[in-house]
């Protein structure tokens, strides 16, 4: 199985900040990396697919980059609704594994 | 606008079989991956498996001996069965539709499944 490691596991930030979350794969996954946002009691929501494509309806302050083993999710100008948990997922091969999550809360 | 609506029993006894169904409304059923994911309380996401547009399933090896995913295209539904349930299987179970690069574009609302005697 491909292991996905996110960092940090938790992050405190303020409205208006720029934050970056990193995801590292245990082997190359080309660009098959997706990012999800999850709020308590809700299903995850797709933000970014194949590393850098913005899902329809997702604000442009979210962006993704990377290829191979190292990927980043960047949120520019944090908004109150962005405080949530973020997961990466590789879909290069099965089983399609997730990172352990990064909890973003208000400083 | 695609909507996924899932249902099934939420309380099971050890050794029983979980059965969940997910119905797809407002979109095409063909040409996508149809997936199941679970999340134990307070923990991360685990991919259970998927079935592709050709009806070929693929399962997480950690669950492969106990899991079956099937599709009923006539009803625009797909289903999950997980046998020999234990307390370790207690989780919220989600269905989802996979799109480009098998990314999970649309999700069901989730079903909390508790295994307890």
Coordinates of C-alpha atoms in Angstrom, one line a residue:
Chain A
X1 CA 0.0 0.0 0.0
X2 CA 1.1 3.6 -0.6
X3 CA 1.4 5.5 2.6
X4 CA 0.3 9.1 2.7
X5 CA 1.8 11.4 5.3
X6 CA 0.4 14.9 6.0
X7 CA 2.0 17.7 7.9
X8 CA 1.3 19.3 10.1
X9 CA -1.3 17.2 12.0
X10 CA -2.8 20.4 13.4
X11 CA -2.5 24.0 12.6
X12 CA -3.7 27.2 14.2
X13 CA -4.2 30.3 12.0
X14 CA -6.1 33.6 11.8
X15 CA -8.6 34.9 9.4
X16 CA -6.7 36.4 6.5
X17 CA -3.6 34.2 6.9
X18 CA -2.1 32.1 4.2
X19 CA -1.6 28.4 5.1
X20 CA 0.1 25.5 3.5
X21 CA -0.5 21.8 4.2
X22 CA 1.9 19.2 2.9
X23 CA 1.3 15.6 1.8
X24 CA 4.0 13.1 1.1
X25 CA 3.6 9.8 -0.6
X26 CA 5.7 6.7 0.1
X27 CA 6.3 6.3 -3.6
X28 CA 5.7 8.3 -6.7
X29 CA 2.0 8.8 -7.5
X30 CA 2.5 11.1 -10.5
X31 CA -0.3 13.7 -10.2
X32 CA -2.9 11.4 -8.7
X33 CA -3.4 13.3 -5.5
X34 CA -6.7 14.8 -4.3
X35 CA -7.5 17.2 -1.4
X36 CA -10.7 17.1 0.7
X37 CA -12.2 19.4 3.3
X38 CA -14.3 17.9 6.1
X39 CA -16.4 19.7 8.7
X40 CA -17.7 18.0 11.8
X41 CA -20.6 15.7 11.1
X42 CA -20.4 16.2 7.4
X43 CA -19.1 14.2 4.4
X44 CA -15.8 15.2 3.0
X45 CA -15.9 17.7 0.1
X46 CA -13.5 17.6 -2.8
X47 CA -11.4 20.7 -3.2
X48 CA -8.6 19.8 -5.6
X49 CA -8.1 16.8 -7.9
X50 CA -5.2 15.4 -9.8
X51 CA -2.9 17.7 -7.8
X52 CA -3.8 21.1 -9.1
X53 CA -7.3 21.1 -10.7
X54 CA -9.8 23.2 -8.7
X55 CA -13.2 21.4 -8.3
X56 CA -16.1 23.4 -9.6
X57 CA -17.6 25.7 -7.1
X58 CA -14.5 25.8 -4.8
X59 CA -13.2 29.3 -4.1
X60 CA -10.0 30.3 -6.0
X61 CA -8.2 30.9 -2.7
X62 CA -7.6 27.1 -2.6
X63 CA -4.8 25.8 -4.8
X64 CA -2.8 22.6 -5.1
X65 CA 0.6 21.8 -6.5
X66 CA 3.1 19.0 -6.7
X67 CA 3.9 15.8 -8.5
X68 CA 5.7 12.6 -7.7
X69 CA 5.8 12.3 -4.0
X70 CA 5.4 15.8 -2.6
X71 CA 2.3 17.9 -2.7
X72 CA 0.9 21.0 -1.1
X73 CA -2.5 22.5 -0.5
X74 CA -2.4 26.3 -0.1
X75 CA -5.2 28.4 1.2
X76 CA -4.8 32.1 0.6
X77 CA -6.6 34.7 2.8
X78 CA -8.3 32.2 5.2
X79 CA -12.0 32.7 5.7
X80 CA -14.0 31.7 8.8
X81 CA -15.6 28.8 6.9
X82 CA -12.2 27.3 6.0
X83 CA -11.6 26.1 9.6
X84 CA -12.0 22.3 9.1
X85 CA -10.0 19.1 8.7
X86 CA -8.2 18.5 5.4
X87 CA -7.3 15.1 3.9
X88 CA -5.1 14.2 1.0
X89 CA -5.8 11.0 -1.0
X90 CA -3.8 9.2 -3.6
X91 CA -5.7 7.5 -6.5
X92 CA -2.6 6.3 -8.4
X93 CA -3.2 2.8 -7.3
X94 CA -5.5 0.7 -5.1
X95 CA -6.0 0.6 -2.2
X96 CA -6.7 4.3 -2.5
X97 CA -5.1 5.6 0.7
X98 CA -5.7 8.8 2.6
X99 CA -3.4 11.0 4.7
X100 CA -4.2 11.1 8.4
X101 CA -5.7 14.6 8.2
X102 CA -4.7 18.2 9.2
X103 CA -7.0 20.0 11.6
X104 CA -7.0 23.7 10.9
X105 CA -8.4 25.8 13.8
X106 CA -8.7 29.4 14.7
X107 CA -5.8 31.0 16.6
Chain B
X1 CA -26.7 18.3 -9.7
X2 CA -25.9 14.7 -8.6
X3 CA -27.1 13.6 -5.2
X4 CA -26.2 10.4 -3.4
X5 CA -28.6 9.1 -0.8
X6 CA -27.6 6.1 1.3
X7 CA -29.4 3.9 3.8
X8 CA -29.0 0.8 5.9
X9 CA -29.1 -0.6 9.4
X10 CA -27.2 1.5 11.9
X11 CA -26.9 -1.0 14.8
X12 CA -25.5 -4.5 14.4
X13 CA -24.4 -7.3 16.6
X14 CA -21.0 -8.9 16.3
X15 CA -20.8 -11.4 13.5
X16 CA -23.7 -9.9 11.6
X17 CA -23.4 -8.6 8.1
X18 CA -23.6 -4.9 7.2
X19 CA -25.7 -4.0 4.2
X20 CA -25.8 -0.5 2.9
X21 CA -27.3 0.9 -0.4
X22 CA -26.6 4.2 -2.1
X23 CA -28.9 5.6 -4.7
X24 CA -27.8 8.1 -7.4
X25 CA -30.1 10.9 -8.4
X26 CA -29.8 13.5 -11.1
X27 CA -26.8 12.2 -13.0
X28 CA -25.4 9.5 -15.2
X29 CA -24.7 6.1 -13.6
X30 CA -22.3 4.9 -16.3
X31 CA -18.7 5.9 -16.7
X32 CA -17.8 6.4 -13.1
X33 CA -16.3 4.7 -10.1
X34 CA -18.7 3.9 -7.3
X35 CA -17.0 3.8 -3.9
X36 CA -17.4 3.1 -0.3
X37 CA -15.3 4.8 2.4
X38 CA -15.5 4.6 6.2
X39 CA -14.4 6.8 9.1
X40 CA -14.2 5.5 12.7
X41 CA -15.4 8.0 15.3
X42 CA -12.8 10.8 15.6
X43 CA -10.4 9.1 13.2
X44 CA -9.3 9.3 9.5
X45 CA -10.8 8.0 6.3
X46 CA -10.4 4.4 5.1
X47 CA -11.1 3.4 1.5
X48 CA -13.2 0.2 1.5
X49 CA -13.4 -0.4 -2.2
X50 CA -15.0 0.6 -5.5
X51 CA -16.8 -0.8 -8.5
X52 CA -16.1 0.7 -11.9
X53 CA -18.3 1.4 -14.9
X54 CA -17.6 -2.1 -16.2
X55 CA -18.9 -3.6 -13.0
X56 CA -15.5 -4.8 -11.9
X57 CA -14.9 -4.4 -8.1
X58 CA -11.7 -3.6 -6.4
X59 CA -11.4 -4.0 -2.6
X60 CA -9.0 -2.9 0.2
X61 CA -6.9 -6.0 0.9
X62 CA -7.5 -5.5 4.6
X63 CA -11.2 -6.1 4.1
X64 CA -11.2 -8.2 0.9
X65 CA -12.3 -11.5 2.5
X66 CA -15.4 -9.8 4.0
X67 CA -16.6 -7.2 1.5
X68 CA -18.8 -7.2 -1.5
X69 CA -19.7 -4.2 -3.6
X70 CA -22.3 -4.5 -6.3
X71 CA -24.2 -2.3 -8.7
X72 CA -27.8 -2.3 -9.9
X73 CA -27.8 -0.1 -13.0
X74 CA -31.6 -0.5 -13.5
X75 CA -32.2 1.3 -10.2
X76 CA -29.1 3.6 -10.3
X77 CA -28.0 2.1 -7.0
X78 CA -24.9 0.4 -5.6
X79 CA -24.4 -1.5 -2.5
X80 CA -22.0 -2.6 0.2
X81 CA -22.0 -5.8 2.2
X82 CA -19.4 -6.4 5.0
X83 CA -19.7 -9.7 6.8
X84 CA -18.5 -10.8 10.2
X85 CA -18.8 -7.3 11.7
X86 CA -16.9 -6.6 14.9
X87 CA -16.6 -3.5 17.2
X88 CA -13.6 -2.5 15.1
X89 CA -15.9 -1.9 12.2
X90 CA -17.9 0.7 14.0
X91 CA -17.7 3.8 11.8
X92 CA -19.5 6.3 9.6
X93 CA -19.8 4.7 6.2
X94 CA -19.9 6.9 3.1
X95 CA -20.8 6.2 -0.5
X96 CA -19.2 8.3 -3.2
X97 CA -18.9 8.8 -6.9
X98 CA -15.4 8.8 -8.4
X99 CA -14.7 11.1 -11.4
X100 CA -11.5 12.3 -13.0
X101 CA -8.5 10.4 -11.7
X102 CA -10.9 8.4 -9.4
X103 CA -11.2 11.5 -7.2
X104 CA -14.4 11.4 -5.1
X105 CA -16.5 14.2 -6.5
X106 CA -19.9 13.5 -4.8
X107 CA -20.6 11.9 -1.5
X108 CA -23.6 10.5 0.4
X109 CA -24.6 11.8 3.7
X110 CA -23.0 9.0 5.7
X111 CA -24.4 6.3 7.9
X112 CA -23.2 5.7 11.4
X113 CA -22.9 2.0 11.9
X114 CA -22.4 0.7 15.5
X115 CA -21.4 -2.9 16.3
X116 CA -22.4 -3.8 19.8
X117 CA -23.8 -6.8 21.6

